[in-house]
Each structure stands twice: as structure tokens, then as C-alpha cells.
CSV table of C-alpha atoms in Angstrom, one decimal:
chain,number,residue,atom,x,y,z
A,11,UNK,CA,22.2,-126.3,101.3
A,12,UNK,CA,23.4,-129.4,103.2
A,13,UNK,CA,24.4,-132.1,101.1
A,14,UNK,CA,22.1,-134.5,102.5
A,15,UNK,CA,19.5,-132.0,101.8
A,16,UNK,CA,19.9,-132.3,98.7
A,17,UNK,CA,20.3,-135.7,98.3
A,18,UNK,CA,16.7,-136.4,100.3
A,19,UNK,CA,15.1,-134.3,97.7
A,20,UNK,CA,15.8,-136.2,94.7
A,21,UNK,CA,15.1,-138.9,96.3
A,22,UNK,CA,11.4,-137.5,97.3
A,23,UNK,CA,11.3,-135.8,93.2
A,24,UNK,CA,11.8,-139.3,92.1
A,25,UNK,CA,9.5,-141.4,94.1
A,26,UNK,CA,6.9,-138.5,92.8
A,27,UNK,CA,7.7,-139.3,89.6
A,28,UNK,CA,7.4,-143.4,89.8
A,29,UNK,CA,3.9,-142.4,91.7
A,30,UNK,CA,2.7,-140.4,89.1
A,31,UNK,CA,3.7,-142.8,86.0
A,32,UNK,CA,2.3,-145.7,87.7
A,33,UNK,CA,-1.1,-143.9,88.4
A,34,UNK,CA,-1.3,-143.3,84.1
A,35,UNK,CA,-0.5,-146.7,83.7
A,36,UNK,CA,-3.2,-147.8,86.1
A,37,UNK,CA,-6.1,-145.0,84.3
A,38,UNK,CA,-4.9,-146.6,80.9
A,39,UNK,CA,-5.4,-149.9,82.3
A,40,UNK,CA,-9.3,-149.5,83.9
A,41,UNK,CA,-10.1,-147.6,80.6
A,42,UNK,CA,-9.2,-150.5,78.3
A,43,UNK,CA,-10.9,-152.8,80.4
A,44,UNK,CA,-13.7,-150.6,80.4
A,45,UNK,CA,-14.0,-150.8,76.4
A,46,UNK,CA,-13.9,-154.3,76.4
A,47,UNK,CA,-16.7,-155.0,78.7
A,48,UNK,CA,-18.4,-152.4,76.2
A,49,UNK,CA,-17.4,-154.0,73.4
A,50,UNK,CA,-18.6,-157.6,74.9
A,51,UNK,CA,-21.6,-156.2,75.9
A,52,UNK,CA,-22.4,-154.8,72.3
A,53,UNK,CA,-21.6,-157.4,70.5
A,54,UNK,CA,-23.6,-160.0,72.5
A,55,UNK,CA,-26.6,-156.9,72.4
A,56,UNK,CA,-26.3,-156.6,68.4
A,57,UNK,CA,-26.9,-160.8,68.3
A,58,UNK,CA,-30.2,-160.7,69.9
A,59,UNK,CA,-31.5,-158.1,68.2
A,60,UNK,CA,-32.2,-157.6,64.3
A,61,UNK,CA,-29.5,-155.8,62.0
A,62,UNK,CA,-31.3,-153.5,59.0
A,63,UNK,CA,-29.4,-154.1,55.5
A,64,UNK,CA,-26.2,-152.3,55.1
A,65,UNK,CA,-26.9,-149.4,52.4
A,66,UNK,CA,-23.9,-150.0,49.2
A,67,UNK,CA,-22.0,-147.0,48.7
A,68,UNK,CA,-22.5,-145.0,45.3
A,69,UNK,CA,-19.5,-146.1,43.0
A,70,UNK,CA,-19.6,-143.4,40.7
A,71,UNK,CA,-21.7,-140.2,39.7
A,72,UNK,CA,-22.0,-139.7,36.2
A,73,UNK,CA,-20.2,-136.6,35.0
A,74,UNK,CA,-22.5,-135.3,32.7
A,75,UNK,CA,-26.1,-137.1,31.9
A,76,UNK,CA,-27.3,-137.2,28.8
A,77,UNK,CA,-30.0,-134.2,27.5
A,78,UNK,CA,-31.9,-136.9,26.5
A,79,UNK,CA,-32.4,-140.0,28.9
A,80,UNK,CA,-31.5,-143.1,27.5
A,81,UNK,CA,-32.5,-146.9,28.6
A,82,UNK,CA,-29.0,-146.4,31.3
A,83,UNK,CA,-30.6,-143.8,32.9
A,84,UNK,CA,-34.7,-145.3,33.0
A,85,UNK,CA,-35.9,-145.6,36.6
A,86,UNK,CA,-36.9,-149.0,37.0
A,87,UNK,CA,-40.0,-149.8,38.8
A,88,UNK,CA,-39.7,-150.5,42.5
A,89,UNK,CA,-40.2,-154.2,43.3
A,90,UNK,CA,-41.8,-155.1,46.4
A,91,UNK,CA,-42.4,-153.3,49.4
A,92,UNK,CA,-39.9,-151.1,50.3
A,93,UNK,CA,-41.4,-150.7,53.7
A,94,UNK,CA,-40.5,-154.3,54.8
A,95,UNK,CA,-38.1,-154.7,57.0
A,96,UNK,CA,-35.5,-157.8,56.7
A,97,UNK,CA,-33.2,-159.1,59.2
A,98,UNK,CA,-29.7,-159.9,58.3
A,99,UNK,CA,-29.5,-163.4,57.2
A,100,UNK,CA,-33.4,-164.2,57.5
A,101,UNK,CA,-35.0,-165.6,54.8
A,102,UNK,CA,-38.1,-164.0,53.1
A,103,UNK,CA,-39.5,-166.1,50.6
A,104,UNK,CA,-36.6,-168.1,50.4
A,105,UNK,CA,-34.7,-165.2,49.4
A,106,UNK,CA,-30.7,-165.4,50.4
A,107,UNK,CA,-28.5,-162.3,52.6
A,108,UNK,CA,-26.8,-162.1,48.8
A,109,UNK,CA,-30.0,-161.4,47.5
A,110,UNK,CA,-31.0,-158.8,49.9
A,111,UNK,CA,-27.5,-157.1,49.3
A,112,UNK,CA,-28.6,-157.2,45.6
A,113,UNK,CA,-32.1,-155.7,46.5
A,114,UNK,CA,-30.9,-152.9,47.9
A,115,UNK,CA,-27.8,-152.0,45.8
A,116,UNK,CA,-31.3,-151.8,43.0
A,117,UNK,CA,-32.8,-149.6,45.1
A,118,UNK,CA,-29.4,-147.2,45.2
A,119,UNK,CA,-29.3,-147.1,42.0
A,120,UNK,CA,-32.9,-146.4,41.8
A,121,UNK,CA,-32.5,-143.3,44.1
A,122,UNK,CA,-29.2,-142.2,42.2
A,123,UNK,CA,-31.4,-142.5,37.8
A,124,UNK,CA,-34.2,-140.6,39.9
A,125,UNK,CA,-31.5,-138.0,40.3
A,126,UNK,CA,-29.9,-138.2,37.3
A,127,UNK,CA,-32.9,-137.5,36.0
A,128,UNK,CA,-34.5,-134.6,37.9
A,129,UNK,CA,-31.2,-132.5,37.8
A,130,UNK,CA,-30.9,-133.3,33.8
A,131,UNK,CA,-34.3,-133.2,32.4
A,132,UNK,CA,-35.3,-130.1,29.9
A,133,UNK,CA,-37.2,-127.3,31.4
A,134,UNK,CA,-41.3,-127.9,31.3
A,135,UNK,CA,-43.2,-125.9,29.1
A,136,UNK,CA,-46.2,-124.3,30.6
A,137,UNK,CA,-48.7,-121.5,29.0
A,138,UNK,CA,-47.5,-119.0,31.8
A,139,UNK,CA,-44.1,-119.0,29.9
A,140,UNK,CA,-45.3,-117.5,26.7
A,141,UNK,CA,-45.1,-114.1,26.3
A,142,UNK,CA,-47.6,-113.3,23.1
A,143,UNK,CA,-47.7,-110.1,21.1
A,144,UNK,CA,-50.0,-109.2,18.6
A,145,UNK,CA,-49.2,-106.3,16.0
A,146,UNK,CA,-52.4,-104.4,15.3
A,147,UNK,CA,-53.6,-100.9,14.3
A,148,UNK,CA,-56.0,-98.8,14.8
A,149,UNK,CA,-57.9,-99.4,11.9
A,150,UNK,CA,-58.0,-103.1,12.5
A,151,UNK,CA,-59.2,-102.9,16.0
A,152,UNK,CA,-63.3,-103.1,15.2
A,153,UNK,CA,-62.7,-105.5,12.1
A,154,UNK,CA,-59.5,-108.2,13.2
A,155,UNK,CA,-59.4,-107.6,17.4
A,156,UNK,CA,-62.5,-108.6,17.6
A,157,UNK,CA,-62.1,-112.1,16.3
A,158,UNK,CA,-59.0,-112.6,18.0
A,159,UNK,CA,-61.2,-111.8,21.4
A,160,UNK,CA,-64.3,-114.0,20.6
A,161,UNK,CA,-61.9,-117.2,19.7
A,162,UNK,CA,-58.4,-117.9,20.4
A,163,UNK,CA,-58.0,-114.8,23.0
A,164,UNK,CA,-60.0,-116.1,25.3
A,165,UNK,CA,-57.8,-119.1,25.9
A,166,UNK,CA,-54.2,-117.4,26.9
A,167,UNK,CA,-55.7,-114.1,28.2
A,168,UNK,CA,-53.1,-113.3,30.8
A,169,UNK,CA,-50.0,-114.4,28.3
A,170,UNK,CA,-51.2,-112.3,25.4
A,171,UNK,CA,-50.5,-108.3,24.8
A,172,UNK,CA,-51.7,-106.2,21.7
A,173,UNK,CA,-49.1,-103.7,20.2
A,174,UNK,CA,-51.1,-100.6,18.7
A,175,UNK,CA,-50.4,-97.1,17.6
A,176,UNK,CA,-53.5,-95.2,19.4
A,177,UNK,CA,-55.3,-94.4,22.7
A,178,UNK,CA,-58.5,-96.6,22.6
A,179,UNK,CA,-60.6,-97.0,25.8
A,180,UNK,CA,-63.0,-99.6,24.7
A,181,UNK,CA,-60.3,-102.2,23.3
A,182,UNK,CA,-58.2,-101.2,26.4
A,183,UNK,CA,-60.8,-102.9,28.8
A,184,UNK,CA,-62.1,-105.3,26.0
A,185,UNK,CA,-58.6,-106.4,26.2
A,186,UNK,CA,-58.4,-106.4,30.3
A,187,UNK,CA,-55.6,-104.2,30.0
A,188,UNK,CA,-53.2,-105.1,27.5
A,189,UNK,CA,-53.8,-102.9,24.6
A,190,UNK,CA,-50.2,-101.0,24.8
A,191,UNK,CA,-50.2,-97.7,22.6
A,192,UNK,CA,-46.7,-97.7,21.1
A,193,UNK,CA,-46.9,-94.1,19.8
A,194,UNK,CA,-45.6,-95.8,16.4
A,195,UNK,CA,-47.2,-94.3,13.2
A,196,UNK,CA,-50.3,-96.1,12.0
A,197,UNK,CA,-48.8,-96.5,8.7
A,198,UNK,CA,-47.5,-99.9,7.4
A,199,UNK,CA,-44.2,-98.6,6.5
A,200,UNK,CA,-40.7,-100.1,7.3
A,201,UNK,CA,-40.1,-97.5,10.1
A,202,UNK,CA,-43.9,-98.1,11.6
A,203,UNK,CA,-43.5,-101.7,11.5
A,204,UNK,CA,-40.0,-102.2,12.9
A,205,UNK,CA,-41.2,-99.1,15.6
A,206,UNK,CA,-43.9,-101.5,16.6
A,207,UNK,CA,-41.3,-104.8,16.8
A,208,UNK,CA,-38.9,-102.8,18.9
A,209,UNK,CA,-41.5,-102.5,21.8
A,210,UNK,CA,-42.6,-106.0,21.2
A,211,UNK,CA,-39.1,-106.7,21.8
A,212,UNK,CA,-38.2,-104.6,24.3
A,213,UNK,CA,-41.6,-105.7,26.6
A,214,UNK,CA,-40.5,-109.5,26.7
A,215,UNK,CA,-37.4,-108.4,27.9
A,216,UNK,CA,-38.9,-106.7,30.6
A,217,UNK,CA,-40.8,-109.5,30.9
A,218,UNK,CA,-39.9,-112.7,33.5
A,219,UNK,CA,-41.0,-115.5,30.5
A,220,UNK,CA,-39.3,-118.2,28.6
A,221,UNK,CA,-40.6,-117.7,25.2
A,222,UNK,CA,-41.4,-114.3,23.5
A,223,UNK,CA,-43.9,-115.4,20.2
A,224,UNK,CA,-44.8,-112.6,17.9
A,225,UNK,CA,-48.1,-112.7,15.5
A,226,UNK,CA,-50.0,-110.7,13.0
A,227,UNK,CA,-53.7,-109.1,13.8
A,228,UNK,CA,-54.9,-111.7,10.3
A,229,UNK,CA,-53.4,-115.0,12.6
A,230,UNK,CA,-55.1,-117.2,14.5
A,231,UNK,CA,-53.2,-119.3,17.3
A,232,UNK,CA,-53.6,-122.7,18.0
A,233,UNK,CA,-52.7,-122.0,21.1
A,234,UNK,CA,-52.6,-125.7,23.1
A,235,UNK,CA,-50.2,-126.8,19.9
A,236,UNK,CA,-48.0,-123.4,20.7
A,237,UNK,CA,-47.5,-124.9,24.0
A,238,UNK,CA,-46.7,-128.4,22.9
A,239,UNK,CA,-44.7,-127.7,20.2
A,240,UNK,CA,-42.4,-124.8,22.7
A,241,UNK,CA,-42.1,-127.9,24.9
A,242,UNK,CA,-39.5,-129.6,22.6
A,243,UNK,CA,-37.3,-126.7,22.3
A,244,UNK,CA,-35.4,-125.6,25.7
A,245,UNK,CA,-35.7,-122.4,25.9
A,246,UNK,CA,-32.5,-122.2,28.1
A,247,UNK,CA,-30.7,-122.5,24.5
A,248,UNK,CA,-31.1,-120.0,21.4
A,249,UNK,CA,-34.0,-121.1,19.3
A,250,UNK,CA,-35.4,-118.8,16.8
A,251,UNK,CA,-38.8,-121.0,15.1
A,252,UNK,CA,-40.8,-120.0,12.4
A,253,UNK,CA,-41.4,-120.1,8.3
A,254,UNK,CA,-40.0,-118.6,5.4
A,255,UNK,CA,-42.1,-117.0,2.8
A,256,UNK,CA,-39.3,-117.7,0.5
A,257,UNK,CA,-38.1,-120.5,-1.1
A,258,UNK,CA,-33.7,-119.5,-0.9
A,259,UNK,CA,-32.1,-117.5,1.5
A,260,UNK,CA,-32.9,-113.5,1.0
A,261,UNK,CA,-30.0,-111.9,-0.8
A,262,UNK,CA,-29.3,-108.4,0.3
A,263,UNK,CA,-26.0,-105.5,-0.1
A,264,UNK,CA,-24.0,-105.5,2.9
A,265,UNK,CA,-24.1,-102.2,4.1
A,266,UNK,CA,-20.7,-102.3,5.9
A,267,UNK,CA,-19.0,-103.1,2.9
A,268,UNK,CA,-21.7,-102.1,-0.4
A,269,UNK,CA,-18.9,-104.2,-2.7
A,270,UNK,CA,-20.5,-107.6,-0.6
A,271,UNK,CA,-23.4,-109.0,-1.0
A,272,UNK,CA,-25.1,-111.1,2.5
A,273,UNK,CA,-27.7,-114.0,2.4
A,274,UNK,CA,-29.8,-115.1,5.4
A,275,UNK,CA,-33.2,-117.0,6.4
A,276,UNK,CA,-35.9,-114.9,8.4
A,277,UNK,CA,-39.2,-116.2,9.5
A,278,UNK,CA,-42.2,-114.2,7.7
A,279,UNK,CA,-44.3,-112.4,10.7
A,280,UNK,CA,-47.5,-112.9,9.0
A,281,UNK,CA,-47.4,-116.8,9.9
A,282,UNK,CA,-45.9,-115.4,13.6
A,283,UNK,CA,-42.6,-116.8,14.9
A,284,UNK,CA,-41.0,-117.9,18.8
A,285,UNK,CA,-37.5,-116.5,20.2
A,286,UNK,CA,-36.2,-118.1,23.2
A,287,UNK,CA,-35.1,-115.6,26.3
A,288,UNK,CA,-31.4,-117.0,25.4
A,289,UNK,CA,-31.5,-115.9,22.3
A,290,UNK,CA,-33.0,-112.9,23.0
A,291,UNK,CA,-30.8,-112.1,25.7
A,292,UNK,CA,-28.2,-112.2,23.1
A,293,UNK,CA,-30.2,-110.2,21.0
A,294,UNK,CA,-30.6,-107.1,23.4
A,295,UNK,CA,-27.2,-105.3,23.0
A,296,UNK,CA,-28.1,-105.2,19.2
A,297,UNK,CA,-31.6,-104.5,19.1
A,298,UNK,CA,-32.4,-103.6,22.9
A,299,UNK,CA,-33.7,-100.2,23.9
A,300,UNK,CA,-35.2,-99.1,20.3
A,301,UNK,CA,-31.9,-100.2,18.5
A,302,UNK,CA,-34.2,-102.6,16.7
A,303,UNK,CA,-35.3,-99.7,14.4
A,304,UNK,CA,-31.8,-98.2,13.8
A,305,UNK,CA,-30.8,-101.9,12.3
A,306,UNK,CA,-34.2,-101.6,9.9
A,307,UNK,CA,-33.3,-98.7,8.7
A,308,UNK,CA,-29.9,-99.3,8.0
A,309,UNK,CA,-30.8,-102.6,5.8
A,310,UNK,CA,-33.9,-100.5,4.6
A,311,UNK,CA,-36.2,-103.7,4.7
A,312,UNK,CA,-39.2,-104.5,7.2
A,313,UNK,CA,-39.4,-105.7,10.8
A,314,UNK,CA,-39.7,-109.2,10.2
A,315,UNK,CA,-36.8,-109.2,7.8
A,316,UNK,CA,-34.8,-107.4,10.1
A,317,UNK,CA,-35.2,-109.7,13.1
A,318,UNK,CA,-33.8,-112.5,10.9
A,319,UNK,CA,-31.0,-110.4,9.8
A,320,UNK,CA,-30.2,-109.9,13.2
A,321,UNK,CA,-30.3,-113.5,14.6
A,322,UNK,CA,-28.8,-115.3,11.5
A,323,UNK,CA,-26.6,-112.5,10.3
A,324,UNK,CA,-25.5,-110.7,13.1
A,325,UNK,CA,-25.9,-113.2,16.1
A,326,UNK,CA,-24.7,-116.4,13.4
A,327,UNK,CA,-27.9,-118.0,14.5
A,328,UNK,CA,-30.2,-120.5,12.7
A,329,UNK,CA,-33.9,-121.0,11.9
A,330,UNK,CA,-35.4,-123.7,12.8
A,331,UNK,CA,-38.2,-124.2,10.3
A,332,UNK,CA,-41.7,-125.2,12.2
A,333,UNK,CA,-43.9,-126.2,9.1
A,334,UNK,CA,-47.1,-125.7,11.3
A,335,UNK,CA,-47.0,-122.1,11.4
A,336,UNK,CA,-48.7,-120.8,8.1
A,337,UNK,CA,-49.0,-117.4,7.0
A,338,UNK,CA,-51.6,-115.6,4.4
A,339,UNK,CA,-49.0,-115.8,1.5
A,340,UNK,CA,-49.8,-119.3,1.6
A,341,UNK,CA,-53.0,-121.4,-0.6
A,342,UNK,CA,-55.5,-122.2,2.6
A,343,UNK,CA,-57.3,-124.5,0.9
A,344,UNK,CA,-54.3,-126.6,0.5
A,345,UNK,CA,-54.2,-127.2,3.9
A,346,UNK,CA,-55.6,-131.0,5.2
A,347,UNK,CA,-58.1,-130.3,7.1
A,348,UNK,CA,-57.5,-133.6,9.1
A,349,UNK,CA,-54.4,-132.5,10.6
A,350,UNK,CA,-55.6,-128.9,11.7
A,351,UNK,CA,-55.3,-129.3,15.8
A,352,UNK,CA,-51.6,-130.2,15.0
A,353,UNK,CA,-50.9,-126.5,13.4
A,354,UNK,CA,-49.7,-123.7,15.4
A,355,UNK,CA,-51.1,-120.5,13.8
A,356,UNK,CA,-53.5,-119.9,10.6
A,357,UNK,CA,-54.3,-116.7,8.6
A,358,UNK,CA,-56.5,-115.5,5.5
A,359,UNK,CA,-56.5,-113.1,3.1
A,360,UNK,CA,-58.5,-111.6,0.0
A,361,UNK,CA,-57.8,-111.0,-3.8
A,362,UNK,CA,-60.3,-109.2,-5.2
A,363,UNK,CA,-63.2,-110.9,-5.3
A,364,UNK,CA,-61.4,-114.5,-3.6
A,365,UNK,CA,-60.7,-114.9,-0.5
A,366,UNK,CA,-57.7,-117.1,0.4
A,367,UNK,CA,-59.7,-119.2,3.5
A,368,UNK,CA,-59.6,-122.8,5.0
A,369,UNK,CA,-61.6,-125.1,3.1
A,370,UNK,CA,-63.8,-125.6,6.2
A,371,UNK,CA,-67.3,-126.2,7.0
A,372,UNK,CA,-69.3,-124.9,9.9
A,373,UNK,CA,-70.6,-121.3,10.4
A,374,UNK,CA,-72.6,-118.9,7.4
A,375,UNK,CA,-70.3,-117.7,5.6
A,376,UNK,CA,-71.7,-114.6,5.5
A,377,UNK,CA,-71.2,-114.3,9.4
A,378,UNK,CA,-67.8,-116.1,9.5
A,379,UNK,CA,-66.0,-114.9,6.0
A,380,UNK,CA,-62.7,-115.4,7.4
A,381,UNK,CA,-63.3,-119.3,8.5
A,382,UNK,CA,-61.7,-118.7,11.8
A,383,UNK,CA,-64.8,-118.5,13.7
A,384,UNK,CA,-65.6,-122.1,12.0
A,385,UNK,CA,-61.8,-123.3,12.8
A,386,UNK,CA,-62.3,-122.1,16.6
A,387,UNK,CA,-65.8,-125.0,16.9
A,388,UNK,CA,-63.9,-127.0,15.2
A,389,UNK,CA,-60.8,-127.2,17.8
A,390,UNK,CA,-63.3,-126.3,20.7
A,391,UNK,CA,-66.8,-126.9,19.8
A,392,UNK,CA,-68.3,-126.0,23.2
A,393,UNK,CA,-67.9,-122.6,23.1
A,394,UNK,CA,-71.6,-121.0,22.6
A,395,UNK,CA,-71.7,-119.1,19.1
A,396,UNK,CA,-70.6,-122.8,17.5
A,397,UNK,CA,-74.2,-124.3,17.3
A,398,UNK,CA,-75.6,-121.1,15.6
């Protein structure tokens, strides 16, 4: 190549380049301008027309809300009409732009306890969350099944289940299907009863509820005050509620080591008791699957007994002591009558010739021995057998 040839080229390669750089420089330019007039035009837009109130950001989530909502967390009551809309430095009511700021830096933190509050607050307690089992037998089905039906029954029929140890067609439908045979003996030894418990046991776990609540074919269940009184217990933690028959800690051998000797509470199932499904979730490696009666017999004591060695032995567990559950062992006519919708479960019993009954009036005694009947038209008077 020639070398004028060459010289004419990087001549032409440079004026290229000068065109090219001043044809960015000229797009930069017109694209500037551009978002100015934009800008301009915006701004003199956003002054004619009205500006809504800027929303404050959150300053801080709490890192753990308290179980139990104090006066910090309350949700105040809205004030005014939220659906008003203000303009940006227009008064309302004489009301300053500061004071709308304020207004809606409440209504943040309105939003944010409302929250707080829904993410933190204790499970509600319903009846569908119970899961109620009865211990019966066959010889009690005629004389004791039959006043659970006619009274408290008949107000938690889908929640409650009755445990037996026979076939029977006639309490089968009486009951609308929840007379379970647990092919336990009939006899009211330790192995029959704790047989009996284990399916209780075993049927809540297969159940989907909260609460499993285990009582006697002698109880009857205040069933609204079950409810209410479940509701102040989360059932998300490990409660196990009920009432000793004793007045100190039962003192047994400890079979693991016979030179020991073991104390522990249990609730007495003849005034019934309530285990959360966390604590019997915890329960079911121990006493899951029919273990339950392996553990009876290797104490040697009876299935209420057992389930509080378990939970307060074993598991390191506590009672909780629910004074309004109240068993036959106890005087009946010691109870104030004035205070009976706020007790959980009642029962009787007969010595001899006495029978250990609530000091009630109401029905013939003669028809309603037990008192029960009486009890029920006392709590629920409408029902039809209650102006006999």
C-alpha cells in the first residue's frame, strides 16, 4: 500500500470517530433536556392537583410479643373517618399538615398492635376441639349410659366416644355410633382398666383435636364450663388438669432401682381429667400403641395412677390442679350449690343405705336418685323431662 493510501485512511478512521462521539454527545444532550421538560411538567402537574398523606415507615417490629397483651400492645380505637381524604397542607377542622402526619403515623401503628396481636394471641377454644371419652362397661350400660344420654350427652354428641368391653347394638345406635368395644375384660382390675385407657389414649391420638378429656360412666360434665375453662390453657403447650384424691404426693418403689422409693401427683379419673395434644404427643413413645398397659403393670397400680406416673414421673411434667372437677370420693353435699354452673364435672356414689348426692332440689327422688337429672334443669331447665 501507497503511503498516501494510508495516510487518507486514518484520516477518514478519524473523522468517523469525531462523527460518531459527537452524535453520543448530541443523544445525551436531547435526552437530558427531555427529563427536564418532564420533570417541569410534573412538578407544575403535582401543584394543581391534591397530594394523599405520606404513609411513616414502621420503625421497628417487636421481636417477640408478649403471650399476654399488655396496655403497649391494645389497639386503640380508630378516630374519625378513615375514609376521608385530606390534601397536603389543607386544613380540616383547623387541623395542621403536623397533625395529619401524627394522624396517620396512629393509624400505622394501629395496623402494626392489630398484627401483633393476631400473630400472638393463644389459640381459641371451641367444643369441636375436645375429644371426650367415657369409660363404661357392660353392666353399666342400661343403669349409668342412659343418664349420660338423656342430660349432658346430648350437648357434645359429636366430641364424645364411650370405651366398653362388649358388642351391643342398641347402645351402638343410641349412641349414633360411638360405643367402641375395646375387647378389654369387663372386670375392674388394674389390667382391665389400664386396657381400657390405652385405647382412650391411643383414639385421641388418632384423633385431629386439641384436648383429649377422660371421664368416669358415674360423672356428669358441665360441658359449656369444660369449654371455658380449656380456653385458658393453650393446648399448643403440655398441660395435664385435673384433681387429686389425695392429700400428698403418692409414694411408690421404683421399680428400676427397688432400693428407691418415687413420689408423684396424678389426677383421680373418677372426677375425669384434660391432656393437651402436646403433652400427649410427648406421651406416645411411652405409652402409644398399648404401651400404656406394659407401664401399669410394671408399677402394678391402676390406669389413672399410671397416667400420672407417666406425665409427672416419666415426662417431669406437672399437674395443674382444676378445683372444679369433683369426683365420688368427695362429700356432695358439701358442695355450694350457688356456684354449680362454674364446676366442670360432678359424680355420686352410695354407702349402704346413703347415697353421697348433691344437696339439690328439683325432680322425685325416687325417679332421679342420683341428682343429676335435677343438676341437668338446673343448668338447662328447658329441656322437657325438667317440669315433670
Amino acid at each position: 500500500m501507497r503511503p498516501q493510501d494510508k495516510t487518507m485512511r486514518l484520516k477518514i478512521r478519524n473523522l468517523v470517530q469525531q462523527a460518531a462521539l459527537a452524535c453520543v454527545g448530541l443523544t445525551v444532550c436531547v435526552l437530558v433536556l427531555q427529563n427536564l421538560a418532564h420533570s417541569l411538567r410534573d412538578s407544575t402537574a403535582a401543584e394543581e392537583r391534591p397530594r394523599s398523606p405520606k404513609f411513616l415507615p414502621v420503625q421497628a417490629w417487636p421481636e417477640r410479643a408478649p403471650r399476654s397483651l399488655g396496655r403497649d400492645y391494645e389497639v386503640a380505637a380508630a378516630a374519625g373517618d378513615s375514609n376521608t381524604v385530606l390534601r397536603e397542607g389543607e386544613p380540616s377542622g383547623g387541623r395542621r399538615e403536623e397533625d395529619l402526619e401524627n394522624e396517620e403515623e396512629a393509624k400505622q401503628r394501629r395496623l402494626l398492635n392489630t398484627l401483633v396481636a393476631t400473630a400472638t394471641a393463644q389459640p381459641s377454644t371451641s367444643l369441636d376441639d375436645l375429644f371426650i371419652t367415657v369409660k363404661t362397661t357392660r353392666g353399666f350400660h342400661h343403669t349409668r349410659l342412659d343418664l349420660i344420654l338423656k342430660t349432658w350427652f346430648t350437648l357434645a354428641r359429636q366430641q364424645t366416644w364411650f370405651f366398653t368391653d362388649v358388642e351391643d347394638e342398641e347402645y351402638q345406635r343410641k349412641t349414633g355410633g360411638h360405643l367402641i368395644n375395646t375387647n378389654c375384660s369387663a372386670s375392674h382390675n388394674r389390667r382391665a382398666l389400664c386396657c381400657k385407657m390405652a385405647a382412650e389414649f391411643d383414639a385421641f391420638l388418632q384423633s385431629d383435636k386439641r384436648w383429649w378429656c377422660h371421664f368416669d360412666d358415674d360423672n356428669y360434665v358441665n360441658v359449656g364450663q369444660l369449654v371455658t375453662t380449656l380456653a385458658d390453657y393453650d393446648p399448643l403447650h403440655d398441660w395435664y388438669l385435673g384433681k387429686p384424691s389425695i392429700r400428698a404426693p403418692l409414694e411408690i418403689i421404683n421399680r428400676d432401682n427397688v432400693s428407691q422409693r418415687i413420689s408423684f401427683w396424678f389426677a383421680t379419673g373418677g372426677a375425669g381429667f384434660c391432656i393437651s395434644r402436646s403433652l400427649a404427643l410427648k406421651m406416645m413413645p411411652i405409652a402409644g400403641g398399648g404401651k400404656f398397659i406394659s407401664v401399669g403393670e410394671k408399677i402394678r397400680l391402676p390406669d389413672d395412677v399410671t397416667m400420672g406416673y407417666i406425665i409427672e414421673h416419666l415426662l417431669r411434667k406437672k399437674l395443674t390442679v382444676v378445683d372444679e372437677f369433683h369426683s365420688h370420693l368427695e362429700p356432695m353435699r358439701l358442695l355450694n350449690t350457688d356456684s354449680i354452673d362454674r364446676q366442670v364435672s360432678f359424680s355420686y356414689s352410695q354407702y349402704g343405705t346413703e347415697m353421697n348426692v348433691l344437696p339439690l332440689d328439683g325432680l322425685d327422688p325416687r325417679l332421679d336418685p342420683t341428682r343429676l337429672l335435677s343438676l341437668h334443669c338446673k343448668l338447662f331447665p328447658n329441656f322437657s323431662y325438667c317440669s315433670a
